[in-house]
GROMACS .gro file of C-alpha atoms in nm:
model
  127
    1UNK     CA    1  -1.355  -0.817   2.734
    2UNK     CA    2  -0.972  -0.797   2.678
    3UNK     CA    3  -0.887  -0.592   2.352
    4UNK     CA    4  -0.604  -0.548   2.150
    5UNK     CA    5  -0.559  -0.184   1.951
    6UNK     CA    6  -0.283  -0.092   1.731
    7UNK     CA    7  -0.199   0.299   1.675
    8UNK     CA    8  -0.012   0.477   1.410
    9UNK     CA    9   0.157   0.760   1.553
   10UNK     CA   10   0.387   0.972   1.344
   11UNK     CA   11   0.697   0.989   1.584
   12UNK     CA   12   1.024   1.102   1.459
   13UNK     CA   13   1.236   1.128   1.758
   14UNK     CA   14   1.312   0.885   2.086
   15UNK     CA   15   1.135   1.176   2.303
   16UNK     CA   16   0.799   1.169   2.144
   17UNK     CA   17   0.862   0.768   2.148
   18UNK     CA   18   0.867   0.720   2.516
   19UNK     CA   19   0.583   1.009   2.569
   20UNK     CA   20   0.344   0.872   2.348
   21UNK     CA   21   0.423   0.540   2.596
   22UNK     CA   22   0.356   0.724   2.889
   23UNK     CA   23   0.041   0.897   2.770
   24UNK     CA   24  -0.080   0.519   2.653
   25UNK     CA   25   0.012   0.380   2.969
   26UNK     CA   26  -0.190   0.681   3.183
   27UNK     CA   27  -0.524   0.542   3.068
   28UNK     CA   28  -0.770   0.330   3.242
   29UNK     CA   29  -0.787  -0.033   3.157
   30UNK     CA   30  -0.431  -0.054   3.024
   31UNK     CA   31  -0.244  -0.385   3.094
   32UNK     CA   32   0.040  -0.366   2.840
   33UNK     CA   33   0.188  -0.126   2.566
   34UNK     CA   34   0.433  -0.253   2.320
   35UNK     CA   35   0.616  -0.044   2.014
   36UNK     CA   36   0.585  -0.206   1.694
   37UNK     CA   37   0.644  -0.184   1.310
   38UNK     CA   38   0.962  -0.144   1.082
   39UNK     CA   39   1.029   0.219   1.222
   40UNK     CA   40   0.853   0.172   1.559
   41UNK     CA   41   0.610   0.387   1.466
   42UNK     CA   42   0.279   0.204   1.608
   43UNK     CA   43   0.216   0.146   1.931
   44UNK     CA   44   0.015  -0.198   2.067
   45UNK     CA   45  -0.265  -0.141   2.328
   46UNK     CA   46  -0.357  -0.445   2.560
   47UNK     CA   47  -0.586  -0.400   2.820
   48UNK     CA   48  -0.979  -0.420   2.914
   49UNK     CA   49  -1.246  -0.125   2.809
   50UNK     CA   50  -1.029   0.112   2.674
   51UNK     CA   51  -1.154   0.335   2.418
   52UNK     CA   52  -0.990   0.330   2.147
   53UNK     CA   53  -1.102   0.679   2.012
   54UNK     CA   54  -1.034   0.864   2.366
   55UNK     CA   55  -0.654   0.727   2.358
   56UNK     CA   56  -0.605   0.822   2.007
   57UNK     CA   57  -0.739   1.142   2.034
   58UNK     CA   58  -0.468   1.200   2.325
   59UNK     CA   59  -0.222   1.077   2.134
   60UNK     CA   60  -0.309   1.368   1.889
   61UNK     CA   61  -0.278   1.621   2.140
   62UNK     CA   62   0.041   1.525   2.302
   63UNK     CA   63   0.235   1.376   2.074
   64UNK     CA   64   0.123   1.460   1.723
   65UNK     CA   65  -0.109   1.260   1.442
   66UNK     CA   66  -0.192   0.966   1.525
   67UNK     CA   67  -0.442   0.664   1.334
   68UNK     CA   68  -0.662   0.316   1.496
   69UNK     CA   69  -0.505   0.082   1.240
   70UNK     CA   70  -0.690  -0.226   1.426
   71UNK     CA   71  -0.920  -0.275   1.720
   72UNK     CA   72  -1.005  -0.594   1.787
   73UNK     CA   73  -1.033  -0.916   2.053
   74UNK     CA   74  -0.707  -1.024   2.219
   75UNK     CA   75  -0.745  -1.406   2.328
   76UNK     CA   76  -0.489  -1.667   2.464
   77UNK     CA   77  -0.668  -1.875   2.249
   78UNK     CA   78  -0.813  -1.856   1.843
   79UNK     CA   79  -1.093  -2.054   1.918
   80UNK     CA   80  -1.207  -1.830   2.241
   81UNK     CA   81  -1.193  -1.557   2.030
   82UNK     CA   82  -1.365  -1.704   1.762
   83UNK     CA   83  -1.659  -1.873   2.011
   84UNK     CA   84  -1.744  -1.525   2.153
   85UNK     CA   85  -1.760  -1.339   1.852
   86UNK     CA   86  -2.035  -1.583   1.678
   87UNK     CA   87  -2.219  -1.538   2.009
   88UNK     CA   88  -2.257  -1.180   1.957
   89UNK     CA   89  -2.377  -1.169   1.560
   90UNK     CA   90  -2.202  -0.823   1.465
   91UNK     CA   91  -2.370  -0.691   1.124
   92UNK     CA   92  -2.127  -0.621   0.829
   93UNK     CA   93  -2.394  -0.326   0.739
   94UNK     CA   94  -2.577  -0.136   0.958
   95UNK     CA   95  -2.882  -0.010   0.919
   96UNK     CA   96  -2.848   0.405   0.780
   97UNK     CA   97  -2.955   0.608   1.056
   98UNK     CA   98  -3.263   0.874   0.977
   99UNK     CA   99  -3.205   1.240   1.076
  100UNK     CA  100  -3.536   1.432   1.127
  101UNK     CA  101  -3.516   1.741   0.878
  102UNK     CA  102  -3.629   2.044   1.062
  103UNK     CA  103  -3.755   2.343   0.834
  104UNK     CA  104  -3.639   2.670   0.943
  105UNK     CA  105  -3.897   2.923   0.783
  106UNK     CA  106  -3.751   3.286   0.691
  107UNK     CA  107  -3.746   3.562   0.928
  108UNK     CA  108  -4.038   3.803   0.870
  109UNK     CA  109  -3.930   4.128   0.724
  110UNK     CA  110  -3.858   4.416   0.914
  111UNK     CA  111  -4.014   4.744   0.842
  112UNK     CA  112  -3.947   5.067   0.979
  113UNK     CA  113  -4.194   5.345   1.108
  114UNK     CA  114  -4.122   5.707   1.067
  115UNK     CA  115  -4.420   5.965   1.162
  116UNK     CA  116  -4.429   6.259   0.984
  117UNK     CA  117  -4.556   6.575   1.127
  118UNK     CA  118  -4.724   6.853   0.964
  119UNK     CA  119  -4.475   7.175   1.074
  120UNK     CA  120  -4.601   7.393   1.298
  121UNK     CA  121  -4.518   7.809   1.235
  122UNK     CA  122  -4.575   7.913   1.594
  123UNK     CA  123  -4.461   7.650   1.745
  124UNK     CA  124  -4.107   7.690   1.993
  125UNK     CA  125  -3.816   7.691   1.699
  126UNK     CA  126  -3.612   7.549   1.968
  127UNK     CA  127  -3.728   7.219   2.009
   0.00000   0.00000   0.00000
């Protein structure tokens, strides 16, 4: 399914521009990266199965912070968008996920063992 992302990267200079292009345009299901936004600042993902989270996190290395402001269908069409997404039912709120709480008990206390021995007066003084 063709999706549409949008990205807020803080860019301040033409450099960081054009690589944060070429580090969207490296991934895998890319079909078309546009800059938009008053100060250019967000970049406009087109392509099919591209994961959001992996390219932003890139983004973050390369180029410096970067946001998903929007991830969503991209259709010719508003009413093939539309038809598709009542076929799938997607819930506003999800059911809360239950983590199993496992109890570490306390280490047992550690006791040391000294032997004392009776001294011996013919014994090697030596040793």
């Amino acid at each position: 399914m063709k999706q549409k992302m949008v990205i807020k990267v803080y860019m301040n200079k033409h450099k960081s521009r054009s690589k944060a292009l070429k580090v969207a345009v490296g991934f895998s299901g890319v079909e078309s990266v546009a800059l938009k936004g008053d100060d250019m600042s967000q970049i406009e993902v087109t392509g099919d199965g591209v994961d959001a989270v992996a390219l932003t996190t890139s983004l973050r290395k390369k180029v410096g912070y970067a946001e998903v402001v929007s991830v969503g269908a991209a259709g010719a069409g508003a009413g093939a968008g539309d038809q598709s997404m009542d076929d799938e039912k997607i819930e506003a709120n999800p059911e809360p996920v239950v983590w199993p709480n496992y109890h570490v008990a306390a280490p047992l206390p550690h006791y040391d063992v000294c032997v004392v021995r009776d001294y011996d007066p013919y014994g090697c003084s030596i040793l």
